[in-house]
């Protein structure tokens, strides 16, 4: 197993190099790991997997009911929904099928509900139902006044995005994929193979996949293509305390617009409630800060959707950037003459579609002449369950009896034990920062935001795996 973050890269030519270790790049690495003849490297400019768009989204497993019918995105989201649902059950990724309600607040929106149900049917999803106000308020009694009806989409689910990305990457690395972090691609040249100039030296590949997310257009231009431009679309979100969780039973969605799915209220598998996101097209691909104006706008919309939510405490605020391209579909294209595949314009549905995108891109690589070789399924992985639907380790007497460290809490807000932090630090892809440790364990992500546990968590991180206080 190779996970590197510093020093020169290996002096070898890989069969495939994947640029970008977000959820899509990691899913592709896992898919290619099923082909043991291939040598594969996954590289990313950041110090961890899932550090871009993949770490800051609304964490929804979409049925694809509202995708544009006939598009590649619609097909891959539909396939990915089933693939990821099955994979989550196998690996311990938290998923809760809470369902969604698209709430109509005026007559125009109400008239759109049957059309949305018909659109869902064209996308192969036929479980929707139009609800009147009586049924709607019976399902969501805390909903704000004045709603005229809703479209019920029972298959919409909530999922842990961090565990998903990490599960893909862990399984890939254990099966032989090399993961090179802190490896920014600066130049690329094609001469009977790819030669990349990176921040850690040269890297060679017979085939190249560009899954660079917000920077996919930049990498595309290094290979001489100008097929699309990524416009970062910022989504700011408010995370409400776990005490707010009883207020909402479903994902509450507005009737979608051209800018996206709009501002929603959604529970999370971690027991919180999300309000957001905004949709702001920007020029700066690093602009992940929140703004007073954006958060005030979210509160205004939230007050109409779920008035009681505004009386609850805000645990955290965050913002993510989505890779908008001005197109209604993914920008996935093969360039066989260069042994190159672009995976661009993967927006908010990329988490759901990730496994289907990986299978599709693998087929495109085969179309470039790459001999994939036979399939051998990688060894299964079991991820730490970070959700609230199952007992946490500190609530499992048998586990504590076998290892008392699971009964010693470090982070009381999120009930994270010393053993969970120890396990994360000794994992296949260990964290190197507090933020990385938080995504793996939830330590420091609770209502006090690390005020109580911060020093102890940092001490454990700096001591490293196997350390004891």
Coordinates of C-alpha atoms in Angstrom, one line a residue:
X1 CA 0.0 0.0 0.0
X2 CA 1.4 3.4 -1.0
X3 CA 0.1 6.7 0.4
X4 CA 2.6 9.5 0.0
X5 CA 2.5 13.2 0.9
X6 CA 6.1 14.3 0.3
X7 CA 9.3 13.5 -1.5
X8 CA 9.8 12.6 -5.1
X9 CA 7.3 10.5 -7.0
X10 CA 8.1 7.0 -8.1
X11 CA 10.2 6.7 -11.2
X12 CA 7.8 4.5 -13.2
X13 CA 5.1 4.8 -15.9
X14 CA 1.6 4.0 -14.6
X15 CA -1.0 2.5 -16.8
X16 CA -3.5 5.2 -15.6
X17 CA -3.1 8.4 -13.6
X18 CA -6.2 10.0 -12.2
X19 CA -5.9 13.7 -11.4
X20 CA -8.2 14.6 -8.5
X21 CA -9.0 12.7 -5.4
X22 CA -12.5 13.9 -4.8
X23 CA -15.5 11.5 -4.6
X24 CA -15.4 10.9 -8.4
X25 CA -11.6 10.4 -8.7
X26 CA -11.6 8.0 -5.7
X27 CA -14.6 6.1 -7.1
X28 CA -12.7 5.6 -10.3
X29 CA -9.5 4.5 -8.5
X30 CA -11.6 1.9 -6.7
X31 CA -13.2 0.8 -10.0
X32 CA -9.8 0.4 -11.7
X33 CA -8.5 -1.4 -8.7
X34 CA -10.8 -4.2 -9.8
X35 CA -8.4 -4.7 -12.7
X36 CA -5.3 -6.1 -11.0
X37 CA -3.2 -6.0 -14.1
X38 CA -3.4 -2.2 -14.2
X39 CA -0.9 0.1 -12.4
X40 CA -2.9 3.1 -11.2
X41 CA -2.0 6.4 -9.4
X42 CA -4.4 8.8 -7.8
X43 CA -3.0 12.3 -7.3
X44 CA -4.3 15.4 -5.7
X45 CA -3.0 18.9 -4.9
X46 CA -4.4 18.8 -1.4
X47 CA -3.1 16.9 1.7
X48 CA -6.2 14.6 1.9
X49 CA -8.8 12.9 -0.2
X50 CA -12.1 14.7 -0.6
X51 CA -10.8 18.2 0.2
X52 CA -12.6 20.1 -2.5
X53 CA -16.3 20.0 -3.5
X54 CA -16.7 16.6 -2.0
X55 CA -16.3 17.7 1.6
X56 CA -18.8 20.6 1.4
X57 CA -22.2 19.6 0.0
X58 CA -25.7 18.8 1.1
X59 CA -25.0 15.1 1.6
X60 CA -28.1 13.8 -0.3
X61 CA -28.3 10.5 -2.2
X62 CA -30.5 11.5 -5.1
X63 CA -32.9 9.3 -7.0
X64 CA -32.4 11.5 -10.1
X65 CA -36.1 12.2 -10.3
X66 CA -35.6 15.8 -11.4
X67 CA -32.6 15.4 -13.7
X68 CA -32.9 16.5 -17.4
X69 CA -34.3 13.4 -19.1
X70 CA -32.1 11.8 -21.7
X71 CA -28.9 13.3 -20.4
X72 CA -25.8 11.4 -19.3
X73 CA -26.2 12.9 -15.9
X74 CA -29.8 11.5 -15.6
X75 CA -28.6 8.0 -16.5
X76 CA -25.5 8.0 -14.2
X77 CA -27.4 9.4 -11.3
X78 CA -30.1 6.8 -11.6
X79 CA -27.5 4.0 -11.8
X80 CA -25.3 5.5 -9.1
X81 CA -28.2 5.8 -6.7
X82 CA -28.6 2.0 -6.7
X83 CA -24.8 1.3 -6.8
X84 CA -24.0 3.5 -3.9
X85 CA -26.9 2.4 -1.9
X86 CA -25.7 -1.2 -2.1
X87 CA -22.1 -0.2 -1.5
X88 CA -23.0 1.8 1.6
X89 CA -24.8 -1.2 3.0
X90 CA -21.7 -3.4 2.4
X91 CA -19.2 -0.9 3.9
X92 CA -21.0 0.8 6.7
X93 CA -21.5 4.2 5.1
X94 CA -24.4 5.8 6.9
X95 CA -27.6 6.2 4.8
X96 CA -31.1 7.1 5.9
X97 CA -34.0 6.9 3.5
X98 CA -36.0 9.8 4.9
X99 CA -37.7 10.9 1.6
X100 CA -38.1 14.4 0.2
X101 CA -41.0 16.8 -0.1
X102 CA -40.9 19.5 -2.8
X103 CA -43.1 22.1 -1.2
X104 CA -45.3 24.4 -3.3
X105 CA -45.8 27.8 -1.8
X106 CA -47.9 29.4 -4.6
X107 CA -50.2 28.4 -7.4
X108 CA -47.5 28.4 -10.0
X109 CA -45.4 26.0 -8.0
X110 CA -48.4 23.9 -7.2
X111 CA -49.2 23.6 -11.0
X112 CA -45.6 22.5 -11.6
X113 CA -45.9 19.4 -9.3
X114 CA -47.6 17.1 -11.8
X115 CA -45.1 18.1 -14.4
X116 CA -42.3 17.2 -12.0
X117 CA -43.9 13.8 -11.3
X118 CA -44.1 13.2 -15.0
X119 CA -40.5 14.2 -15.4
X120 CA -39.5 11.8 -12.7
X121 CA -41.3 9.0 -14.6
X122 CA -39.3 9.8 -17.7
X123 CA -36.2 9.4 -15.6
X124 CA -37.4 5.9 -14.5
X125 CA -38.6 7.0 -11.0
X126 CA -42.3 6.3 -10.5
X127 CA -42.8 6.4 -6.8
X128 CA -43.7 10.1 -6.5
X129 CA -47.0 11.3 -5.2
X130 CA -48.7 14.7 -5.2
X131 CA -49.9 15.6 -1.7
X132 CA -52.5 18.1 -0.7
X133 CA -52.0 20.5 2.3
X134 CA -53.6 18.1 4.8
X135 CA -51.3 15.2 3.9
X136 CA -48.3 17.6 3.8
X137 CA -48.8 19.0 7.2
X138 CA -49.6 15.6 8.7
X139 CA -46.1 14.6 7.5
X140 CA -44.4 17.8 8.5
X141 CA -46.3 19.5 11.3
X142 CA -43.6 22.2 11.9
X143 CA -43.7 23.4 8.3
X144 CA -44.3 27.1 7.9
X145 CA -47.9 28.2 7.2
X146 CA -49.2 28.7 3.7
X147 CA -47.9 25.7 1.8
X148 CA -50.4 24.5 -0.8
X149 CA -49.1 21.0 -1.4
X150 CA -46.0 19.0 -2.2
X151 CA -44.5 16.3 -4.3
X152 CA -43.4 13.3 -2.2
X153 CA -40.2 11.5 -3.4
X154 CA -39.8 8.7 -0.9
X155 CA -36.5 7.4 -2.2
X156 CA -34.4 10.5 -1.6
X157 CA -31.9 9.8 1.2
X158 CA -29.2 11.4 3.3
X159 CA -25.7 10.0 3.3
X160 CA -22.3 10.7 4.8
X161 CA -20.2 12.2 2.0
X162 CA -16.8 12.0 3.9
X163 CA -17.1 8.3 4.7
X164 CA -18.1 7.6 1.1
X165 CA -15.0 9.2 -0.4
X166 CA -12.7 7.7 2.2
X167 CA -14.2 4.2 1.7
X168 CA -13.5 4.4 -2.1
X169 CA -9.9 5.6 -1.5
X170 CA -9.2 3.1 1.2
X171 CA -10.4 0.1 -0.9
X172 CA -8.4 1.4 -3.9
X173 CA -5.2 1.8 -1.9
X174 CA -5.5 -1.6 -0.2
X175 CA -5.9 -3.1 -3.7
X176 CA -2.7 -1.6 -5.0
X177 CA -3.5 1.9 -6.2
X178 CA -0.8 4.5 -5.3
X179 CA -2.2 7.6 -3.7
X180 CA 0.0 10.7 -4.0
X181 CA -1.2 13.8 -2.1
X182 CA 0.2 17.3 -2.1
X183 CA 0.8 16.7 -5.8
X184 CA -0.3 19.6 -7.9
X185 CA -0.2 19.1 -11.7
X186 CA 1.4 22.1 -13.3
X187 CA 2.2 21.0 -16.8
X188 CA 1.2 18.1 -19.1
X189 CA 2.6 16.9 -22.3
X190 CA 1.6 14.0 -24.6
X191 CA 4.3 12.2 -26.5
X192 CA 3.3 8.5 -26.9
X193 CA 2.3 8.8 -23.2
X194 CA 1.7 11.5 -20.7
X195 CA 4.4 13.3 -18.9
X196 CA 3.1 15.4 -16.1
X197 CA 5.1 18.1 -14.2
X198 CA 3.9 18.2 -10.6
X199 CA 4.9 20.0 -7.4
X200 CA 6.7 16.7 -6.5
X201 CA 8.5 16.1 -9.7
X202 CA 7.7 14.3 -13.0
X203 CA 4.9 11.6 -13.3
X204 CA 4.4 9.4 -16.4
X205 CA 1.3 7.6 -17.5
X206 CA 0.0 5.7 -20.5
X207 CA -3.6 7.0 -19.9
X208 CA -4.7 10.1 -18.0
X209 CA -8.1 10.9 -16.4
X210 CA -8.9 14.4 -15.5
X211 CA -11.2 14.4 -12.5
X212 CA -9.9 17.7 -11.1
X213 CA -13.3 19.2 -10.2
X214 CA -13.1 22.9 -10.0
X215 CA -9.8 22.8 -11.9
X216 CA -10.9 20.3 -14.6
X217 CA -11.0 23.1 -17.2
X218 CA -7.4 24.1 -16.3
X219 CA -6.1 20.6 -16.7
X220 CA -8.1 20.2 -19.9
X221 CA -6.3 23.2 -21.4
X222 CA -2.9 21.7 -20.5
X223 CA -3.8 19.0 -23.0
X224 CA -4.9 21.5 -25.7
X225 CA -8.7 21.4 -25.1
X226 CA -11.0 24.3 -24.5
X227 CA -14.3 22.5 -24.4
X228 CA -15.7 24.1 -21.2
X229 CA -15.1 26.6 -18.5
X230 CA -15.7 26.0 -14.8
X231 CA -17.5 28.7 -12.9
X232 CA -17.3 28.1 -9.2
X233 CA -20.8 28.3 -7.8
X234 CA -20.6 28.9 -4.0
X235 CA -23.1 27.3 -1.7
X236 CA -23.2 28.5 1.8
X237 CA -24.9 26.4 4.5
X238 CA -25.9 26.6 8.1
X239 CA -25.6 23.6 10.4
X240 CA -28.1 23.5 13.3
X241 CA -27.6 21.7 16.5
X242 CA -28.7 18.1 17.1
X243 CA -31.5 19.5 19.3
X244 CA -33.2 20.8 16.1
X245 CA -33.4 17.3 14.6
X246 CA -36.9 16.5 15.8
X247 CA -38.2 19.5 13.9
X248 CA -38.0 17.9 10.5
X249 CA -38.7 14.4 9.2
X250 CA -38.0 14.7 5.4
X251 CA -35.7 16.6 3.1
X252 CA -37.7 19.8 2.4
X253 CA -37.0 21.0 -1.1
X254 CA -38.3 24.0 -3.1
X255 CA -39.5 23.6 -6.6
X256 CA -36.2 23.7 -8.6
X257 CA -35.0 26.5 -10.7
X258 CA -32.3 26.9 -13.5
X259 CA -29.7 27.7 -10.8
X260 CA -30.2 24.4 -9.0
X261 CA -32.3 22.8 -6.4
X262 CA -32.6 25.9 -4.3
X263 CA -32.5 26.3 -0.5
X264 CA -33.5 23.2 1.4
X265 CA -33.9 22.1 4.9
X266 CA -32.6 18.6 5.5
X267 CA -31.6 16.3 8.4
X268 CA -28.2 14.8 8.3
X269 CA -27.0 11.3 9.2
X270 CA -25.0 12.9 12.0
X271 CA -28.1 14.2 13.7
X272 CA -28.0 17.8 12.7
X273 CA -30.2 19.9 10.4
X274 CA -28.9 21.8 7.3
X275 CA -30.2 25.0 5.8
X276 CA -28.9 26.0 2.4
X277 CA -27.3 26.2 0.0
X278 CA -27.0 29.6 -1.7
X279 CA -26.1 29.6 -5.4
X280 CA -23.5 32.4 -6.1
X281 CA -21.5 32.3 -9.3
X282 CA -18.0 33.6 -8.6
X283 CA -14.6 34.1 -10.3
X284 CA -12.4 32.8 -7.4
X285 CA -12.1 29.1 -7.1
X286 CA -10.8 29.5 -3.6
X287 CA -13.7 31.6 -2.3
X288 CA -15.1 29.2 0.3
X289 CA -15.8 31.9 2.9
X290 CA -19.2 32.6 4.2
X291 CA -20.8 36.1 4.0
X292 CA -23.2 37.9 6.3
X293 CA -25.5 38.6 3.3
X294 CA -25.6 35.0 2.2
X295 CA -26.3 33.7 5.7
X296 CA -29.0 36.3 6.3
X297 CA -30.7 35.3 3.0
X298 CA -30.7 31.7 4.1
X299 CA -32.3 32.6 7.4
X300 CA -35.0 34.5 5.6
X301 CA -35.8 31.5 3.4
X302 CA -35.6 29.1 6.4
X303 CA -38.0 31.2 8.4
X304 CA -40.7 30.5 5.8
X305 CA -39.9 26.8 5.4
X306 CA -39.5 25.8 9.1
X307 CA -39.9 28.8 11.4
X308 CA -39.0 27.0 14.6
X309 CA -35.6 26.2 13.1
X310 CA -34.5 29.8 13.5
X311 CA -34.9 29.5 17.3
X312 CA -32.3 26.7 17.4
X313 CA -28.5 27.1 17.9
X314 CA -26.2 27.1 14.9
X315 CA -23.4 24.6 15.3
X316 CA -21.4 25.5 12.2
X317 CA -21.3 27.4 9.0
X318 CA -19.6 26.3 5.9
X319 CA -19.4 26.9 2.1
X320 CA -18.6 24.7 -0.8
X321 CA -17.9 25.4 -4.5
X322 CA -19.7 23.5 -7.2
X323 CA -18.2 23.1 -10.7
X324 CA -20.8 24.8 -12.9
X325 CA -20.1 24.9 -16.6
X326 CA -23.2 26.6 -18.0
X327 CA -24.4 23.2 -19.4
X328 CA -27.2 21.0 -18.2
X329 CA -25.1 17.9 -18.4
X330 CA -21.8 16.4 -17.2
X331 CA -18.8 17.1 -19.4
X332 CA -17.3 13.7 -19.8
X333 CA -15.4 13.1 -23.0
X334 CA -12.7 10.7 -24.3
X335 CA -9.8 11.7 -26.5
X336 CA -8.5 8.4 -27.7
X337 CA -5.7 10.0 -29.8
X338 CA -4.2 11.2 -26.5
X339 CA -5.2 8.4 -24.2
X340 CA -7.1 10.9 -22.2
X341 CA -10.6 11.2 -20.6
X342 CA -12.1 14.4 -19.2
X343 CA -14.5 14.2 -16.3
X344 CA -15.8 17.7 -15.9
X345 CA -18.9 19.6 -14.8
X346 CA -19.7 17.1 -12.1
X347 CA -22.0 19.2 -10.0
X348 CA -24.0 18.4 -6.8
X349 CA -25.1 15.0 -8.1
X350 CA -21.6 13.7 -8.3
X351 CA -21.7 12.0 -4.9
X352 CA -24.7 10.0 -6.0
X353 CA -23.4 9.2 -9.5
X354 CA -19.8 8.5 -8.4
X355 CA -19.8 4.8 -8.9
X356 CA -21.7 4.9 -12.1
X357 CA -19.4 7.6 -13.4
X358 CA -16.4 5.4 -12.5
X359 CA -17.9 2.5 -14.5
X360 CA -18.6 4.7 -17.5
X361 CA -15.1 6.2 -17.5
X362 CA -13.6 2.8 -17.3
X363 CA -15.5 1.9 -20.4
X364 CA -14.2 5.0 -22.1
X365 CA -10.6 4.1 -21.1
X366 CA -11.1 0.7 -22.8
X367 CA -12.2 2.6 -25.9
X368 CA -8.9 4.3 -26.0
X369 CA -7.2 0.9 -26.4
X370 CA -6.3 0.3 -22.8
X371 CA -6.4 -3.4 -22.0
X372 CA -8.3 -3.6 -18.7
X373 CA -7.5 -7.2 -18.1
X374 CA -9.6 -9.6 -15.9
X375 CA -11.8 -8.5 -13.0
X376 CA -10.9 -9.4 -9.4
X377 CA -13.0 -7.8 -6.7
X378 CA -10.9 -6.0 -4.1
X379 CA -11.2 -7.0 -0.4
X380 CA -14.2 -5.5 1.3
X381 CA -13.8 -2.6 3.7
X382 CA -15.8 -1.7 6.8
X383 CA -15.8 1.9 7.7
X384 CA -16.5 3.5 11.1
X385 CA -20.2 4.3 11.3
X386 CA -20.5 8.0 12.0
X387 CA -24.3 8.2 11.8
X388 CA -26.9 8.5 14.6
X389 CA -29.1 5.7 13.4
X390 CA -26.9 3.0 15.0
X391 CA -25.3 3.0 18.4
X392 CA -22.0 4.8 18.7
X393 CA -19.0 2.7 19.9
X394 CA -19.3 4.2 23.4
X395 CA -22.9 2.8 23.5
X396 CA -21.8 -0.8 22.8
X397 CA -20.9 -2.7 26.0
X398 CA -19.4 -5.7 24.2
X399 CA -17.0 -3.5 22.2
X400 CA -16.0 -1.6 25.4
X401 CA -15.5 -4.9 27.3
X402 CA -13.1 -6.0 24.5
X403 CA -11.3 -2.6 24.4
X404 CA -12.0 -0.1 27.2
X405 CA -10.6 2.7 25.1
X406 CA -13.9 2.8 23.2
X407 CA -15.5 3.8 26.5
X408 CA -13.3 6.8 27.1
X409 CA -14.8 9.9 25.5
X410 CA -12.6 12.6 24.1
X411 CA -15.3 14.6 22.3
X412 CA -18.4 14.6 24.4
X413 CA -20.6 16.6 21.9
X414 CA -20.2 13.9 19.3
X415 CA -19.4 11.0 21.7
X416 CA -16.1 10.2 20.1
X417 CA -13.9 7.9 22.0
X418 CA -10.1 7.7 22.3
X419 CA -10.1 4.4 20.4
X420 CA -11.9 5.9 17.4
X421 CA -9.3 8.6 17.1
X422 CA -6.6 6.0 17.6
X423 CA -8.1 3.9 14.8
X424 CA -8.3 6.8 12.4
X425 CA -4.7 7.7 13.0
X426 CA -3.7 4.1 12.2
X427 CA -5.9 3.7 9.2
X428 CA -4.8 3.1 5.6
X429 CA -5.2 6.8 4.8
X430 CA -4.6 8.6 8.1
X431 CA -5.4 12.3 8.6
X432 CA -2.7 14.8 9.0
X433 CA -4.9 17.7 10.2
X434 CA -7.6 18.3 12.7
X435 CA -10.0 18.9 9.9
X436 CA -9.1 15.5 8.4
X437 CA -9.5 13.8 11.8
X438 CA -12.9 15.5 12.2
X439 CA -14.2 14.2 8.9
X440 CA -13.1 10.6 10.0
X441 CA -14.5 10.7 13.5
X442 CA -16.6 13.8 14.1
X443 CA -14.3 14.9 16.9
X444 CA -14.6 18.6 17.3
X445 CA -17.7 18.9 15.0
X446 CA -20.3 19.2 17.8
X447 CA -22.0 22.2 19.4
X448 CA -18.8 23.4 21.2
X449 CA -16.8 23.2 18.0
X450 CA -13.8 21.8 19.8
X451 CA -13.8 24.3 22.7
X452 CA -13.8 21.4 25.2
X453 CA -12.0 18.7 23.4
X454 CA -9.7 20.6 21.0
X455 CA -6.5 20.4 23.1
X456 CA -6.9 16.7 23.8
X457 CA -7.8 15.9 20.1
X458 CA -4.8 17.9 18.9
X459 CA -2.5 16.1 21.4
X460 CA -3.6 12.7 20.1
X461 CA -3.1 13.8 16.5
X462 CA 0.4 15.1 17.2
X463 CA 1.3 11.9 19.2
X464 CA 0.2 9.8 16.2
X465 CA -1.0 6.2 16.0
X466 CA -0.3 3.9 18.9
X467 CA 0.3 6.7 21.4
X468 CA -1.2 6.7 24.9
X469 CA -1.7 9.7 27.2

